[in-house]
Tab-separated table of C-alpha atoms in Angstrom:
chain	number	residue	atom	x	y	z
Q	8	SER	CA	-0.118	-0.602	-0.105
Q	9	GLN	CA	1.312	3.645	-0.287
Q	10	GLN	CA	0.861	6.180	2.097
Q	11	GLY	CA	1.580	9.053	0.957
Q	12	GLU	CA	0.193	11.149	-2.837
Q	13	GLU	CA	1.637	13.261	-5.175
Q	14	ASP	CA	1.073	16.558	-7.290
Q	15	PRO	CA	0.804	17.364	-9.908
Q	16	GLN	CA	1.111	12.962	-11.700
Q	17	ALA	CA	2.718	14.557	-14.488
Q	18	LEU	CA	4.658	18.137	-14.462
Q	19	SER	CA	5.883	19.928	-17.856
Q	20	ILE	CA	8.124	23.253	-17.404
Q	21	GLN	CA	10.598	24.697	-19.676
Q	22	GLU	CA	14.954	25.705	-18.251
Q	23	GLY	CA	14.918	28.070	-15.876
Q	24	GLU	CA	11.874	28.082	-14.332
Q	25	ASN	CA	10.914	26.014	-11.041
Q	26	ALA	CA	8.852	23.561	-10.357
Q	27	THR	CA	7.209	22.154	-7.634
Q	28	MET	CA	5.725	19.286	-6.226
Q	29	ASN	CA	3.472	19.020	-3.058
Q	30	CYS	CA	2.542	15.267	-1.379
Q	31	SER	CA	0.373	14.308	0.965
Q	32	TYR	CA	0.391	11.420	3.779
Q	33	LYS	CA	-2.245	9.777	5.890
Q	34	THR	CA	-0.568	9.325	9.293
Q	35	SER	CA	1.880	10.231	11.623
Q	36	ILE	CA	5.311	10.340	10.265
Q	37	ASN	CA	9.595	10.808	12.122
Q	38	ASN	CA	10.509	12.608	9.270
Q	39	LEU	CA	10.322	12.545	5.713
Q	40	GLN	CA	11.718	11.700	2.371
Q	41	TRP	CA	12.425	12.568	-1.148
Q	42	TYR	CA	13.450	10.599	-3.859
Q	43	ARG	CA	14.096	11.426	-7.732
Q	44	GLN	CA	14.301	8.157	-10.221
Q	45	ASN	CA	15.586	8.484	-13.545
Q	46	SER	CA	13.306	6.540	-16.398
Q	47	GLY	CA	14.197	2.599	-14.906
Q	48	ARG	CA	16.539	3.175	-13.013
Q	49	GLY	CA	16.386	2.666	-9.015
Q	50	LEU	CA	16.447	5.387	-6.852
Q	51	VAL	CA	18.642	8.958	-4.938
Q	52	HIS	CA	17.922	10.438	-1.612
Q	53	LEU	CA	17.970	13.328	-2.374
Q	54	ILE	CA	16.664	15.439	1.176
Q	55	LEU	CA	15.453	14.766	4.598
Q	56	ILE	CA	12.579	16.484	6.433
Q	57	ARG	CA	12.195	15.640	10.541
Q	58	SER	CA	8.870	15.622	12.039
Q	59	ASN	CA	9.788	19.330	13.995
Q	60	GLU	CA	11.350	20.896	11.275
Q	61	ARG	CA	9.243	22.935	8.874
Q	62	GLU	CA	11.773	24.448	6.261
Q	63	LYS	CA	15.393	22.837	4.162
Q	64	HIS	CA	17.407	23.826	1.845
Q	65	SER	CA	19.743	21.705	-0.406
Q	66	GLY	CA	20.944	23.009	-2.735
Q	67	ARG	CA	18.650	24.234	-5.542
Q	68	LEU	CA	15.984	22.001	-3.466
Q	69	ARG	CA	14.273	23.640	-1.221
Q	70	VAL	CA	11.404	21.345	1.065
Q	71	THR	CA	8.440	22.487	3.228
Q	72	LEU	CA	6.883	19.915	6.268
Q	73	ASP	CA	2.850	21.406	7.825
Q	74	THR	CA	2.051	18.089	10.180
Q	75	SER	CA	-0.549	19.490	10.927
Q	76	LYS	CA	-2.263	19.203	6.811
Q	77	LYS	CA	0.129	16.097	6.805
Q	78	SER	CA	1.605	17.376	3.607
Q	79	SER	CA	5.002	18.793	1.946
Q	80	SER	CA	5.994	20.440	-0.886
Q	81	LEU	CA	8.958	19.866	-3.544
Q	82	LEU	CA	10.318	23.422	-5.033
Q	83	ILE	CA	12.830	23.099	-7.143
Q	84	THR	CA	14.631	26.199	-8.267
Q	85	ALA	CA	16.061	27.131	-12.203
Q	86	SER	CA	15.235	24.262	-13.676
Q	87	ARG	CA	17.754	22.183	-15.537
Q	88	ALA	CA	16.803	19.743	-18.417
Q	89	ALA	CA	19.300	16.861	-16.544
Q	90	ASP	CA	15.541	17.130	-13.674
Q	91	THR	CA	13.338	15.814	-15.634
Q	92	ALA	CA	12.794	12.360	-14.168
Q	93	SER	CA	9.916	10.662	-11.572
Q	94	TYR	CA	10.108	12.631	-7.810
Q	95	PHE	CA	8.403	10.278	-4.978
Q	96	CYS	CA	7.865	11.357	-0.998
Q	97	ALA	CA	8.198	9.021	1.379
Q	98	THR	CA	6.861	8.774	5.026
Q	99	GLY	CA	9.230	8.195	7.447
Q	100	HIS	CA	8.328	5.603	10.472
Q	101	THR	CA	9.712	3.883	12.747
Q	102	ASP	CA	11.118	1.039	11.319
Q	103	LYS	CA	10.683	1.389	6.794
Q	104	LEU	CA	10.010	4.949	4.180
Q	105	ILE	CA	6.503	4.619	2.772
Q	106	PHE	CA	6.517	5.673	-0.559
Q	107	GLY	CA	3.728	8.066	-3.252
Q	108	THR	CA	2.749	7.944	-5.958
Q	109	GLY	CA	5.470	10.222	-8.492
Q	110	THR	CA	5.812	13.450	-10.051
Q	111	ARG	CA	7.346	12.860	-12.990
Q	112	LEU	CA	8.904	16.327	-14.144
Q	113	GLN	CA	9.690	16.630	-17.692
Q	114	VAL	CA	12.016	19.553	-18.198
Q	115	PHE	CA	12.377	20.948	-22.327
Q	116	PRO	CA	15.374	22.597	-22.777
G	284	ASP	CA	32.334	-0.738	-2.109
G	285	THR	CA	30.481	0.832	-4.765
G	286	GLY	CA	26.568	1.054	-3.477
G	287	VAL	CA	23.710	-0.887	-3.513
G	288	SER	CA	24.244	-4.070	-6.086
G	289	GLN	CA	21.907	-6.552	-6.947
G	290	ASP	CA	22.014	-9.241	-9.467
G	291	PRO	CA	19.856	-9.691	-12.463
G	292	ARG	CA	19.249	-6.739	-13.869
G	293	HIS	CA	17.322	-8.393	-16.677
G	294	LYS	CA	14.937	-10.962	-15.784
G	295	ILE	CA	13.031	-12.895	-18.309
G	296	THR	CA	11.602	-16.265	-16.742
G	297	LYS	CA	7.868	-18.647	-18.316
G	298	ARG	CA	5.045	-18.538	-15.712
G	299	GLY	CA	5.509	-21.628	-13.384
G	300	GLN	CA	8.857	-21.037	-12.882
G	301	ASN	CA	11.573	-19.990	-10.028
G	302	VAL	CA	13.710	-17.128	-10.191
G	303	THR	CA	15.659	-15.584	-7.470
G	304	PHE	CA	17.574	-12.603	-7.237
G	305	ARG	CA	20.032	-11.064	-5.019
G	306	CYS	CA	20.854	-7.978	-3.594
G	307	ASP	CA	23.962	-6.987	-1.755
G	308	PRO	CA	24.315	-3.926	0.340
G	309	ILE	CA	26.448	-1.276	1.149
G	310	SER	CA	28.357	-3.203	3.463
G	311	GLU	CA	28.395	-0.844	6.880
G	312	HIS	CA	24.599	-1.155	6.194
G	313	ASN	CA	22.467	-3.426	9.030
G	314	ARG	CA	19.035	-2.580	7.134
G	315	LEU	CA	18.367	-4.292	4.475
G	316	TYR	CA	14.661	-3.966	2.531
G	317	TRP	CA	12.900	-5.506	-0.962
G	318	TYR	CA	10.600	-3.072	-2.432
G	319	ARG	CA	8.223	-3.774	-5.786
G	320	GLN	CA	7.690	-1.385	-8.275
G	321	THR	CA	4.684	-0.847	-11.138
G	322	LEU	CA	4.898	0.983	-14.277
G	323	GLY	CA	3.622	4.920	-13.106
G	324	GLN	CA	3.656	3.320	-8.990
G	325	GLY	CA	5.638	3.999	-6.217
G	326	PRO	CA	7.713	0.882	-4.534
G	327	GLU	CA	5.678	-0.649	-2.361
G	328	PHE	CA	7.226	-2.466	0.661
G	329	LEU	CA	8.153	-5.458	-0.068
G	330	THR	CA	9.805	-6.893	3.827
G	331	TYR	CA	12.921	-5.746	5.619
G	332	PHE	CA	16.170	-7.375	7.382
G	333	GLN	CA	18.167	-5.657	10.727
G	334	ASN	CA	21.443	-7.610	10.253
G	335	GLU	CA	20.240	-11.890	9.455
G	336	ALA	CA	16.526	-11.081	10.945
G	337	GLN	CA	13.805	-10.133	8.887
G	338	LEU	CA	11.335	-8.141	10.760
G	339	GLU	CA	8.915	-7.258	9.023
G	340	LYS	CA	6.446	-8.784	5.877
G	341	SER	CA	4.655	-6.838	3.809
G	342	ARG	CA	0.238	-8.545	3.209
G	343	LEU	CA	1.979	-7.936	-0.505
G	344	LEU	CA	4.730	-10.616	-0.648
G	345	SER	CA	2.496	-14.159	-0.639
G	346	ASP	CA	3.705	-17.725	-0.311
G	347	ARG	CA	5.520	-17.421	-2.863
G	348	PHE	CA	7.853	-15.376	-2.178
G	349	SER	CA	10.436	-15.498	0.074
G	350	ALA	CA	14.099	-14.032	1.277
G	351	GLU	CA	16.939	-14.376	3.109
G	352	ARG	CA	19.488	-11.859	5.202
G	353	PRO	CA	22.125	-14.736	5.767
G	354	LYS	CA	24.811	-14.067	8.107
G	355	GLY	CA	23.276	-10.568	8.030
G	356	SER	CA	25.362	-9.705	5.046
G	357	PHE	CA	23.778	-10.335	0.779
G	358	SER	CA	20.722	-11.168	0.943
G	359	THR	CA	18.103	-13.103	-1.281
G	360	LEU	CA	14.307	-12.597	-2.705
G	361	GLU	CA	12.828	-15.792	-4.168
G	362	ILE	CA	9.563	-15.982	-6.464
G	363	GLN	CA	8.159	-19.598	-6.714
G	364	ARG	CA	5.674	-20.726	-9.544
G	365	THR	CA	5.679	-16.683	-10.710
G	366	GLU	CA	3.104	-15.298	-12.838
G	367	GLN	CA	1.776	-12.852	-15.003
G	368	GLY	CA	1.370	-10.709	-11.927
G	369	ASP	CA	4.694	-10.753	-11.219
G	370	SER	CA	5.972	-9.177	-13.024
G	371	ALA	CA	7.639	-5.610	-11.881
G	372	MET	CA	11.248	-4.369	-11.044
G	373	TYR	CA	12.314	-5.638	-7.335
G	374	LEU	CA	13.797	-2.931	-5.820
G	375	CYS	CA	16.820	-3.577	-3.198
G	376	ALA	CA	18.175	-0.556	-0.198
G	377	SER	CA	19.475	-0.408	2.384
G	378	SER	CA	20.451	1.691	5.253
G	379	ASP	CA	22.070	2.100	8.786
G	380	ASN	CA	18.972	3.855	10.303
G	381	ASN	CA	15.709	5.160	8.716
G	382	TYR	CA	17.186	8.431	7.667
G	383	GLY	CA	18.324	8.331	4.223
G	384	TYR	CA	18.399	4.946	1.657
G	385	THR	CA	20.072	3.431	-0.261
G	386	PHE	CA	19.089	2.248	-4.132
G	387	GLY	CA	20.352	-1.113	-6.593
G	388	SER	CA	19.696	-0.683	-9.934
G	389	GLY	CA	17.228	-2.860	-9.700
G	390	THR	CA	15.764	-6.433	-11.313
G	391	ARG	CA	12.895	-5.212	-13.601
G	392	LEU	CA	11.108	-9.413	-13.982
G	393	THR	CA	9.142	-10.476	-16.673
G	394	VAL	CA	6.950	-12.939	-16.276
G	395	VAL	CA	5.398	-14.261	-20.257
């Protein structure tokens, strides 16, 4: 079963634009993580935000977490064609991660 | 250590055959996870190990599926009497805590 849902399911933008993806989840969490997956490959860990944090930055990535609304967002600034991939949020529990359904991002040069 | 390795990368098998996949985690990581991913979906949790102990199995894992992690090192996932519905990408990940998994490239299974 999958905990979260990402919105939108698909997103197409031009290089240089910002991309925002949202994630909603259902149960309490220890942390929330975002992963990236290029077509047909494994997932790569991008960033982790703990349940007591509200915002975190890493390079061009900005993640927010609102535990009262059970939602998170991932912002990629100044997108590049190489950012084209699927992005998944994953909620961290005591023993495992539960992944959402993903957002497919296409960045056009 | 070059990360998490999975073997084979691709497997095509006939319905009813048994298949076995192998995962070599990062050596310092004591946790190892198996996930299954179908096209257009996120990874679904199957099972995980802490060292050699299998601590949880998803209800998705029918009796035809078995996983082992002897000596707390590599792990194998076996599917017996494969069905077409087993066709998916099988992903292995390892972690030394719950903070950030390292995934392998996956084994893509096609059951014909």
